[in-house]
PDB file of C-alpha atoms in Angstrom:
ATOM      1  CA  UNK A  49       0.000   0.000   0.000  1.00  0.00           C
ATOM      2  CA  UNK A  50       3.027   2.151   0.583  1.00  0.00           C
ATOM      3  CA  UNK A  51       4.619   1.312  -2.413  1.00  0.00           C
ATOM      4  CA  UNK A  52       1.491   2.527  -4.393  1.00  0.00           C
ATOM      5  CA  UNK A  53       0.866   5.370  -2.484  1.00  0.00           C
ATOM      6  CA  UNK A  54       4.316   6.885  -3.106  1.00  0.00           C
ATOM      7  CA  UNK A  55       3.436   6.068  -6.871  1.00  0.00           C
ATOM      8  CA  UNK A  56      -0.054   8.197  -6.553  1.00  0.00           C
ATOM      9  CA  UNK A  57       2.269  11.327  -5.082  1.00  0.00           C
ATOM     10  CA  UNK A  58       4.688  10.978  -7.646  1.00  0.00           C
ATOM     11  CA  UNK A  59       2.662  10.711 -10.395  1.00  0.00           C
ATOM     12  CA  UNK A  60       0.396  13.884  -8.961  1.00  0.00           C
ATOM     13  CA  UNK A  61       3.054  15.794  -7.849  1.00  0.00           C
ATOM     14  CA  UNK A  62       5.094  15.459 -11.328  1.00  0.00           C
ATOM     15  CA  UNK A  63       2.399  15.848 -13.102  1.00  0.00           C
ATOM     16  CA  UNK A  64       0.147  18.373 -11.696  1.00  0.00           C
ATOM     17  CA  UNK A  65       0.503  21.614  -9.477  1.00  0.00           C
ATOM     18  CA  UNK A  66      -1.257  20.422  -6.862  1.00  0.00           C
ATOM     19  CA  UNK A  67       0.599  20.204  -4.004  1.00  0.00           C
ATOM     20  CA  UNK A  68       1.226  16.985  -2.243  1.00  0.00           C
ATOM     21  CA  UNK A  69       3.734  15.196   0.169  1.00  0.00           C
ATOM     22  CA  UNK A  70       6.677  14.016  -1.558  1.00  0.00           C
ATOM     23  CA  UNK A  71       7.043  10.302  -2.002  1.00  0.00           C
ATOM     24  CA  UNK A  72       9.014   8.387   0.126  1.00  0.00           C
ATOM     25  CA  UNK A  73      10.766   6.499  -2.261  1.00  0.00           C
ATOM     26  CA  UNK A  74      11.742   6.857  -5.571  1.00  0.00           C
ATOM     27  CA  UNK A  75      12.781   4.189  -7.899  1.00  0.00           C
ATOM     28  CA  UNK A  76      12.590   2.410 -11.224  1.00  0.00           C
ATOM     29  CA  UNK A  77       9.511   0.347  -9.604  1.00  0.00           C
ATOM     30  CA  UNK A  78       8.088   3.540  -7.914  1.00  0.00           C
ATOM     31  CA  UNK A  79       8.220   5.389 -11.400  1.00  0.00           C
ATOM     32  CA  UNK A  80       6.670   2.700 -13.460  1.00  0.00           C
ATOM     33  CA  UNK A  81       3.552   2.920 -11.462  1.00  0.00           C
ATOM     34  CA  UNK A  82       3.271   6.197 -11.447  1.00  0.00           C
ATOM     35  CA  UNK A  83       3.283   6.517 -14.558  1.00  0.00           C
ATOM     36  CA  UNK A  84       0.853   3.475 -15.071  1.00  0.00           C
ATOM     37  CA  UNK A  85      -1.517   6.062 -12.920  1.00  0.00           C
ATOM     38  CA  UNK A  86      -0.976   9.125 -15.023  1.00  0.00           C
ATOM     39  CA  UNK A  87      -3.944   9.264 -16.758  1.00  0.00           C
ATOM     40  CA  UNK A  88      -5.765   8.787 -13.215  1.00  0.00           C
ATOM     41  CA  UNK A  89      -3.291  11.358 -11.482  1.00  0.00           C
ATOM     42  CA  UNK A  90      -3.990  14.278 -14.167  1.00  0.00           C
ATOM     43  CA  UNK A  91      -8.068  13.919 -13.247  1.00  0.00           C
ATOM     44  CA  UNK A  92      -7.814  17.546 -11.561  1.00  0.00           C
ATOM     45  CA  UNK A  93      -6.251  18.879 -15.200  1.00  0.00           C
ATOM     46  CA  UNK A  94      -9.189  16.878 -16.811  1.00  0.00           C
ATOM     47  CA  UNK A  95     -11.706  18.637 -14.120  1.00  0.00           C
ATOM     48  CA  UNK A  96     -10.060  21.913 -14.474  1.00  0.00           C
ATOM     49  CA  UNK A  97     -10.710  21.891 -18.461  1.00  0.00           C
ATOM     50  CA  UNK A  98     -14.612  20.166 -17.966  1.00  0.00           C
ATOM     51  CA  UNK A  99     -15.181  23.076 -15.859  1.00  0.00           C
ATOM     52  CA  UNK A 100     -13.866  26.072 -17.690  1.00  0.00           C
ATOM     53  CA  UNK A 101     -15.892  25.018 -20.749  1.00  0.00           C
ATOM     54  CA  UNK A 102     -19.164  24.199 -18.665  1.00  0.00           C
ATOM     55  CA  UNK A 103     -18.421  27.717 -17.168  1.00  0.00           C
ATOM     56  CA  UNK A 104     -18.207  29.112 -20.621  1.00  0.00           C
ATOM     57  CA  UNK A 105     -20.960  27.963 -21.704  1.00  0.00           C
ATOM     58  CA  UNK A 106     -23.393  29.217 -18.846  1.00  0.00           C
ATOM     59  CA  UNK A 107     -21.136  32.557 -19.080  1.00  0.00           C
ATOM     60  CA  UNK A 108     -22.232  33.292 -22.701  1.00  0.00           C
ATOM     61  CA  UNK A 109     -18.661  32.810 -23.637  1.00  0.00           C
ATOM     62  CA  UNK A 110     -18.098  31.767 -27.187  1.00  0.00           C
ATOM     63  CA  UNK A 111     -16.523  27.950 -27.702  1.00  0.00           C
ATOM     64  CA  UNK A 112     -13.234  29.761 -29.129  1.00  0.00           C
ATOM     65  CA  UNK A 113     -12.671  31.746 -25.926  1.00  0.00           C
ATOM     66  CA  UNK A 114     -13.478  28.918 -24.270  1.00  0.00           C
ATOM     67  CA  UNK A 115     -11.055  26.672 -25.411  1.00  0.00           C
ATOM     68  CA  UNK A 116      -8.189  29.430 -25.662  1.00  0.00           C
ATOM     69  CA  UNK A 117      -9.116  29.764 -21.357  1.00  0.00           C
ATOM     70  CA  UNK A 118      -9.478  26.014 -21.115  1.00  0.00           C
ATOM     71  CA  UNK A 119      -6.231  25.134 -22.728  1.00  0.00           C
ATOM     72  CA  UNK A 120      -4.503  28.043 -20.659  1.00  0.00           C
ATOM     73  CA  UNK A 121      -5.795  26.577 -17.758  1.00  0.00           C
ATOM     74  CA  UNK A 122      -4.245  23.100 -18.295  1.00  0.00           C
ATOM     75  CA  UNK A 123      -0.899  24.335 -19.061  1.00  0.00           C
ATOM     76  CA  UNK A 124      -1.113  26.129 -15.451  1.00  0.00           C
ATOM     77  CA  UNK A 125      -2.241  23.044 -14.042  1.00  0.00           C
ATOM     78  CA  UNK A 126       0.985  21.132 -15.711  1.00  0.00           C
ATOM     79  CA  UNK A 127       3.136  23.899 -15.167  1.00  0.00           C
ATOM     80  CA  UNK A 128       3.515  23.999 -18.657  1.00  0.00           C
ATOM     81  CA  UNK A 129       5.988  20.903 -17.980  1.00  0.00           C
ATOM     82  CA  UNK A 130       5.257  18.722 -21.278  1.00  0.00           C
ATOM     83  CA  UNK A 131       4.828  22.468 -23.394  1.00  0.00           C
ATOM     84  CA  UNK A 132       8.236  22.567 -21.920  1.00  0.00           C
ATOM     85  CA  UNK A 133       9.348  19.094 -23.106  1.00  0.00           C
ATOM     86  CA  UNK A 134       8.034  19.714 -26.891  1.00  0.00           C
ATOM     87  CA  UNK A 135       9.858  22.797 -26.911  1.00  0.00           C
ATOM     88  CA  UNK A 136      13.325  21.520 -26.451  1.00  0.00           C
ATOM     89  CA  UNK A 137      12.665  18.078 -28.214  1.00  0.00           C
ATOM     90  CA  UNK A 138      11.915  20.503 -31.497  1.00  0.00           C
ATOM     91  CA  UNK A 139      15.064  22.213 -30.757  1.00  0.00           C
ATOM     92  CA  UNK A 140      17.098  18.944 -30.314  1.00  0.00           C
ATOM     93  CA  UNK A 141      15.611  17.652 -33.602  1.00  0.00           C
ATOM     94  CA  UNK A 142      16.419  20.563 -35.566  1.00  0.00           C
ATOM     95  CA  UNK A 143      19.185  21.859 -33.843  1.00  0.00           C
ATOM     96  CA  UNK A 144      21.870  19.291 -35.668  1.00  0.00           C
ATOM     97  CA  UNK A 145      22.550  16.234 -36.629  1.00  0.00           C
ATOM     98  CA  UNK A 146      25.046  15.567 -34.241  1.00  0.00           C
ATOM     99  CA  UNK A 147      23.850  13.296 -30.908  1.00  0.00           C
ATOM    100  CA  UNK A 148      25.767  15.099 -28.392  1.00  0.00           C
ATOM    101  CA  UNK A 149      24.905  18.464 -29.698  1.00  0.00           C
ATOM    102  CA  UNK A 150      21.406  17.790 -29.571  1.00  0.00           C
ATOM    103  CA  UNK A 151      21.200  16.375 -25.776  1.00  0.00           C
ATOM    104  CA  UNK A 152      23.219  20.158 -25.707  1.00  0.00           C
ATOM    105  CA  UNK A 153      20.704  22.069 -27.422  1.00  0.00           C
ATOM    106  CA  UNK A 154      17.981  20.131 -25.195  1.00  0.00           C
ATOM    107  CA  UNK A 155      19.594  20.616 -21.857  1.00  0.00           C
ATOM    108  CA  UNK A 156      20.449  24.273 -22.534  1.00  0.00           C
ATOM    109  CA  UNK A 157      16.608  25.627 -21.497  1.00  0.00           C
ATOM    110  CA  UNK A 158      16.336  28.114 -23.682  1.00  0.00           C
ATOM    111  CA  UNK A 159      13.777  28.184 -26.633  1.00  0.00           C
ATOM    112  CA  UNK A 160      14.721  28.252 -30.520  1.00  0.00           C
ATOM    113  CA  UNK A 161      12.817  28.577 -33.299  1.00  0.00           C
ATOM    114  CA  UNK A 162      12.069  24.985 -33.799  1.00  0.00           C
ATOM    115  CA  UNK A 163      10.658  24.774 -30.352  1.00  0.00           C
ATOM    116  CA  UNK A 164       8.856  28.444 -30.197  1.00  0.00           C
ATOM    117  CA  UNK A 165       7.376  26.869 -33.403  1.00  0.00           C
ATOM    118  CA  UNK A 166       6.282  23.372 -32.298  1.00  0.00           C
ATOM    119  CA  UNK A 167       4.641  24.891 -29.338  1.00  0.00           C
ATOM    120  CA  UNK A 168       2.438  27.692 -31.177  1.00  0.00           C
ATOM    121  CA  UNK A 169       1.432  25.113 -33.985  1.00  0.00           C
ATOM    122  CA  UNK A 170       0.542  22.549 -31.335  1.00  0.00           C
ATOM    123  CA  UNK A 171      -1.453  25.043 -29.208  1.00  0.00           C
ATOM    124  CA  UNK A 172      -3.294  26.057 -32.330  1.00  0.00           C
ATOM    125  CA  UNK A 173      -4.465  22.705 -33.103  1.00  0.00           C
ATOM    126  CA  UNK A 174      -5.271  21.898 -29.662  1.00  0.00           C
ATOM    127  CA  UNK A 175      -7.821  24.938 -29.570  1.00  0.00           C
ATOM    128  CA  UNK A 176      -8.933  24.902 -32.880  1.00  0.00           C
ATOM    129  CA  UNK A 177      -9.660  21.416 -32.105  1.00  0.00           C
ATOM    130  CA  UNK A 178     -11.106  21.759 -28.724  1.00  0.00           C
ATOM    131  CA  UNK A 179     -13.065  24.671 -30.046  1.00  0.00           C
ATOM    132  CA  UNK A 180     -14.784  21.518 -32.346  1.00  0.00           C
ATOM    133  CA  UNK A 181     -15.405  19.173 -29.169  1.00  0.00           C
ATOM    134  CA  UNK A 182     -16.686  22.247 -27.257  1.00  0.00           C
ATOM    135  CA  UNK A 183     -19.419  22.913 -29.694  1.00  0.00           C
ATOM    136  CA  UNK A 184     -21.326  19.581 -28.576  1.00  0.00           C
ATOM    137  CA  UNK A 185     -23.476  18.541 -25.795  1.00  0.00           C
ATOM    138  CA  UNK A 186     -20.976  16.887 -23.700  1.00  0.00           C
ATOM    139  CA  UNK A 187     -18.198  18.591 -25.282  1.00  0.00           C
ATOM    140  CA  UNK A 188     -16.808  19.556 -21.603  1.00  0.00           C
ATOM    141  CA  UNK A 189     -16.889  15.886 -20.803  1.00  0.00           C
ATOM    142  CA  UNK A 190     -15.202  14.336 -23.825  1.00  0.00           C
ATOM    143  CA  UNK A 191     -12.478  17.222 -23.603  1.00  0.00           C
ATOM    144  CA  UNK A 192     -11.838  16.786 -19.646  1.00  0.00           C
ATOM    145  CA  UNK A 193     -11.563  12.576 -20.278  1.00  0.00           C
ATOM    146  CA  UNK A 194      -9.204  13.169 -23.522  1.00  0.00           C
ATOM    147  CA  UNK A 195      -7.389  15.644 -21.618  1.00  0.00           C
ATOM    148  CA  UNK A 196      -6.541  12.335 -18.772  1.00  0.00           C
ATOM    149  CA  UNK A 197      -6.280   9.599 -21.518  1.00  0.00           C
ATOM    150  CA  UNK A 198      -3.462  11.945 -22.981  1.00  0.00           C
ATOM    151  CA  UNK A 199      -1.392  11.313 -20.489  1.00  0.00           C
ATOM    152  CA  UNK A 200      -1.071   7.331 -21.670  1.00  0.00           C
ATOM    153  CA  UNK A 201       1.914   8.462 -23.474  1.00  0.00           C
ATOM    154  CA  UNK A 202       4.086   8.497 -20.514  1.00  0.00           C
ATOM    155  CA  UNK A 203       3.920   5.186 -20.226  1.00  0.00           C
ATOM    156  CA  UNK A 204       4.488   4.516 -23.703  1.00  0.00           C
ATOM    157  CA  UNK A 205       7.333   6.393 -23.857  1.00  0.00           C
ATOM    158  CA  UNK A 206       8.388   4.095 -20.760  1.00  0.00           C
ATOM    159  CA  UNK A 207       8.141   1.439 -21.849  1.00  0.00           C
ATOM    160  CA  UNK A 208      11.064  -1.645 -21.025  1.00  0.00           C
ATOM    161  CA  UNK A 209      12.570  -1.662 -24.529  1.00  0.00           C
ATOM    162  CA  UNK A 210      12.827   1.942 -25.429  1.00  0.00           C
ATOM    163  CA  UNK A 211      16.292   3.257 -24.336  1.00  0.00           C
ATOM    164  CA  UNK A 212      17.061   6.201 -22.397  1.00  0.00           C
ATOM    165  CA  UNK A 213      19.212   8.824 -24.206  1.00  0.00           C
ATOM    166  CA  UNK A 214      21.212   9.600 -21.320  1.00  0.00           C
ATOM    167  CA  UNK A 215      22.104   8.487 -18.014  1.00  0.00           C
ATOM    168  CA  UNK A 216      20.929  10.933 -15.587  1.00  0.00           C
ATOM    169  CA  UNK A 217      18.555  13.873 -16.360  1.00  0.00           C
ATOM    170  CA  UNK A 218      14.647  13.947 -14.843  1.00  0.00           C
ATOM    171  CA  UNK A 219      13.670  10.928 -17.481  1.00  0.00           C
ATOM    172  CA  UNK A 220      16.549   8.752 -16.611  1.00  0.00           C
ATOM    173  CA  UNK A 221      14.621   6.879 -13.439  1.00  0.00           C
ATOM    174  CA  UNK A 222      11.386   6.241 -15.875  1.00  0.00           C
ATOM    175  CA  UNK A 223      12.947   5.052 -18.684  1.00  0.00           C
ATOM    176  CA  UNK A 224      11.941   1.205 -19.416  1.00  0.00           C
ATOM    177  CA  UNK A 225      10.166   1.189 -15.864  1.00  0.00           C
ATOM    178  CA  UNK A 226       6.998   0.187 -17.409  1.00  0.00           C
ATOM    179  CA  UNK A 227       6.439  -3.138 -19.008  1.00  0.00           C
ATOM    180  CA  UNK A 228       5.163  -4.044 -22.154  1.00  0.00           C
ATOM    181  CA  UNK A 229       2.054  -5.553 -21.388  1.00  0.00           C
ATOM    182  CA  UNK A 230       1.171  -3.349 -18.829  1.00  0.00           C
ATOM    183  CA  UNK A 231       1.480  -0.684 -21.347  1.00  0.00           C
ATOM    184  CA  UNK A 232      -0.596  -2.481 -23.989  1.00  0.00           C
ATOM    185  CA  UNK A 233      -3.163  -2.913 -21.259  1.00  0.00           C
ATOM    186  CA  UNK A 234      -3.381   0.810 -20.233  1.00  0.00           C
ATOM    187  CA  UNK A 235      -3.982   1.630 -23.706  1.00  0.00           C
ATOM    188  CA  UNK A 236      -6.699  -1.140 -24.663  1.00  0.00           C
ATOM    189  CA  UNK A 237      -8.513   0.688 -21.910  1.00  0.00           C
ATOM    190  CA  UNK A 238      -7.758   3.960 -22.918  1.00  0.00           C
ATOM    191  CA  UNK A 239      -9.204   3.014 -26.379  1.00  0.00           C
ATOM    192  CA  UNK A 240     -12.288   1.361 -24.792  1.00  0.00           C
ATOM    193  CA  UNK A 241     -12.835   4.367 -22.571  1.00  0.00           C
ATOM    194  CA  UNK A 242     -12.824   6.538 -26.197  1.00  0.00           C
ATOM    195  CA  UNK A 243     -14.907   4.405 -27.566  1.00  0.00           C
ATOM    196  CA  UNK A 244     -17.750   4.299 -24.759  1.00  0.00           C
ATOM    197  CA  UNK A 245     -17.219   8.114 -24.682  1.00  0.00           C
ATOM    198  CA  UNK A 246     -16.994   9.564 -28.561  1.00  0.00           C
ATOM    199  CA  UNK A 247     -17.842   5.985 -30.472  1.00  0.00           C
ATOM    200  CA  UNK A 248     -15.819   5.443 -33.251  1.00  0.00           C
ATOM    201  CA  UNK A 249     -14.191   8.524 -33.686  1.00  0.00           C
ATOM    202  CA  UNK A 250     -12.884   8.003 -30.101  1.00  0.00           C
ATOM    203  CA  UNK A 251     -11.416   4.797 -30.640  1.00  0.00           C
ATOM    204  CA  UNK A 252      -9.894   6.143 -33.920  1.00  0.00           C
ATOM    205  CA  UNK A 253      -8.335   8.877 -31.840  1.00  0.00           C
ATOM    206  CA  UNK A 254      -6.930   6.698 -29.146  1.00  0.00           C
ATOM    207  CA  UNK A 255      -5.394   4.180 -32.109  1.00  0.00           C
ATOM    208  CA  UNK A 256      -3.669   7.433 -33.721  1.00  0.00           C
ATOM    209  CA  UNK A 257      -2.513   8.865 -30.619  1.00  0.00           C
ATOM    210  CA  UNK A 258      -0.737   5.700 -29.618  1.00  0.00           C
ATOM    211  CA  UNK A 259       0.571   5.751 -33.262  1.00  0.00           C
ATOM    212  CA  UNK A 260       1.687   9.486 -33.242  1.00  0.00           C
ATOM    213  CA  UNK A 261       3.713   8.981 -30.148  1.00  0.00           C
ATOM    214  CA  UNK A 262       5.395   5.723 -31.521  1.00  0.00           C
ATOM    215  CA  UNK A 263       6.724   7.648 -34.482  1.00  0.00           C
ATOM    216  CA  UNK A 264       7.967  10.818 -32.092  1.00  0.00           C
ATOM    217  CA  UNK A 265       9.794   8.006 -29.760  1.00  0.00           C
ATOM    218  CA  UNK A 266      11.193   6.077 -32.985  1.00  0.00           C
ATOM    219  CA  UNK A 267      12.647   9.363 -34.132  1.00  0.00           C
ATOM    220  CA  UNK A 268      13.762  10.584 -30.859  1.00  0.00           C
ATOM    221  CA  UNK A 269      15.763   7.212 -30.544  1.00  0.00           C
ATOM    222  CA  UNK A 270      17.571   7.301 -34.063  1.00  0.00           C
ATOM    223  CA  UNK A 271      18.032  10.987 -33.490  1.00  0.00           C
ATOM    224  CA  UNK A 272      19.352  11.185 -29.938  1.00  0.00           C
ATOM    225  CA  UNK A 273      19.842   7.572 -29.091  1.00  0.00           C
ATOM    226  CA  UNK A 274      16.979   7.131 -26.309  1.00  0.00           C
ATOM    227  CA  UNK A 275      14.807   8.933 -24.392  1.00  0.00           C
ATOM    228  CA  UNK A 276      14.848  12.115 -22.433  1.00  0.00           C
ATOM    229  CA  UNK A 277      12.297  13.832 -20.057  1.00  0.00           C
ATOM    230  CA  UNK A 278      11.620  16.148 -23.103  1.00  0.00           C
ATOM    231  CA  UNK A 279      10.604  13.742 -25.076  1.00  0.00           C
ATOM    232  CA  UNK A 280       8.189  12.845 -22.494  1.00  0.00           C
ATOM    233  CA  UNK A 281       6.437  15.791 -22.276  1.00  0.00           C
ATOM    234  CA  UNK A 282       6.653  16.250 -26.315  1.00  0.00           C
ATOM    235  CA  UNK A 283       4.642  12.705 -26.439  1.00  0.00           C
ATOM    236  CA  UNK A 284       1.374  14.278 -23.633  1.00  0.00           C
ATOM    237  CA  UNK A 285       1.271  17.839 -26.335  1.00  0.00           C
ATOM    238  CA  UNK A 286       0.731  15.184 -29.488  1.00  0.00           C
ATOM    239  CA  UNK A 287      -1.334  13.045 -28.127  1.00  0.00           C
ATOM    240  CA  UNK A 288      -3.432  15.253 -26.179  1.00  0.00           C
ATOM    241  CA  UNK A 289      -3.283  17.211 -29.736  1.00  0.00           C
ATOM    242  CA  UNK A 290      -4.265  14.147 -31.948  1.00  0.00           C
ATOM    243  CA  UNK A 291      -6.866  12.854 -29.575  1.00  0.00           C
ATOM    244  CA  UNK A 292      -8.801  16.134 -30.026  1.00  0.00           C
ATOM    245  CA  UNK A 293      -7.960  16.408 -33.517  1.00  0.00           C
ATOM    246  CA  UNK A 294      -9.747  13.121 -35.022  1.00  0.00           C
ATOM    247  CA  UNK A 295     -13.013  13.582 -32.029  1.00  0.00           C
ATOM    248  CA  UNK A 296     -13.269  16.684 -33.207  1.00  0.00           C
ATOM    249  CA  UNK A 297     -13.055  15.683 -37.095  1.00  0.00           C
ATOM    250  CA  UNK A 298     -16.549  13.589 -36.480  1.00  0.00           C
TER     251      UNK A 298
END
């Protein structure tokens, strides 16, 4: 019970702002679980964006300014921690061709073009998408749900098999701390949980989220040899992006 309650305050406390005891311990075992729980852990993101649009909507609010306060809202929540992460994995990609230079560019903090870029573009299409989803009946329910089965990614990027791209950093303790099946299970119920919630446009969205972030770890891993933290975050923006992006195409 200890074991999995130090997962529940990792897993919050990484992901979210809300503020929460520290875990006790913190290893490969501790990591994989918590990131097994993600989707559960960012419920208050997924509550904070179902209640800015149902607030919109009794506020007279159109669904564009809703979305624009809705996404703003969830990048508070995260601390803008995975905006972050697809920043400097654009700038890492772009930045040369060169492995070490990359992990430079990446470490470094600071924003280039590539990664000012990725970020706007991404934003757009999240709000341009939620501002679909937001137009429907339950709109604030399918976006606060996508919003938590985002957050699969992490432990697809985590999964035992994909390397880490260095050996110390944030990432390094999550990196292959989530097995394979465990993984596959998380998202067969991720893509069930679409399904019962958007029909088949929900299922689609969970298949091409999954595939979306496969592609950003394959080139991540021929580009920088593994893994980073970055590339974590990077994987939530897409999916999170891509999930909203086919619901909203129904």
């Amino acid at each position: 019970m200890g074991a999995l309650l130090d997962a529940w305050r990792l897993a919050v406390g990484t992901l979210t702002a809300v503020p929460v005891s520290p875990p006790r311990t913190v290893d490969a075992r501790t990591a994989g679980r918590a990131m097994l729980l993600a989707p559960l852990a960012a419920a208050p993101l997924g509550l904070l964006v179902a209640a800015v649009a149902v607030l919109g909507r009794e506020l007279g609010l159109t669904a564009l300014v809703t979305a624009v306060l809705a996404v703003a809202g969830l990048a508070a929540g995260s601390r803008a921690l995975h905006l972050d992460g697809l920043s400097d994995t654009a700038d890492g990609l772009t930045a040369s061709y060169d492995r070490r230079r990359s992990l430079e560019v990446m470490k470094s903090g600071t924003a280039g073009p590539a990664g000012v870029t990725a970020v706007v573009l991404v934003l757009l299409l999240q709000v341009a998408a939620l501002t679909s989803v937001l137009r429907e009946d339950r709109g604030w329910l399918v976006a606060g749900v996508l919003v938590c089965l985002s957050r699969c990614a992490l432990a697809l990027a985590c999964t035992r098999g994909v390397p880490g791209a260095r050996p110390d950093g944030l990432g390094a303790t999550y990196v292959g701390s989530v097995g394979p099946l465990a993984t596959a299970a998380l998202w067969l119920t991720a893509a069930v949980v679409a399904a019962l919630l958007a029909g088949v446009p929900g299922l689609l969205a969970a298949l091409a989220a999954a595939a979306v972030v496969v592609l950003l770890l394959r080139r991540t891993v021929t580009r920088f040899g593994g893994v980073t933290g970055d590339v974590f975050g990077a994987s939530v923006e897409l999916a999170l992006a891509t999930l909203l992006v086919v619901v909203s195409a129904s």
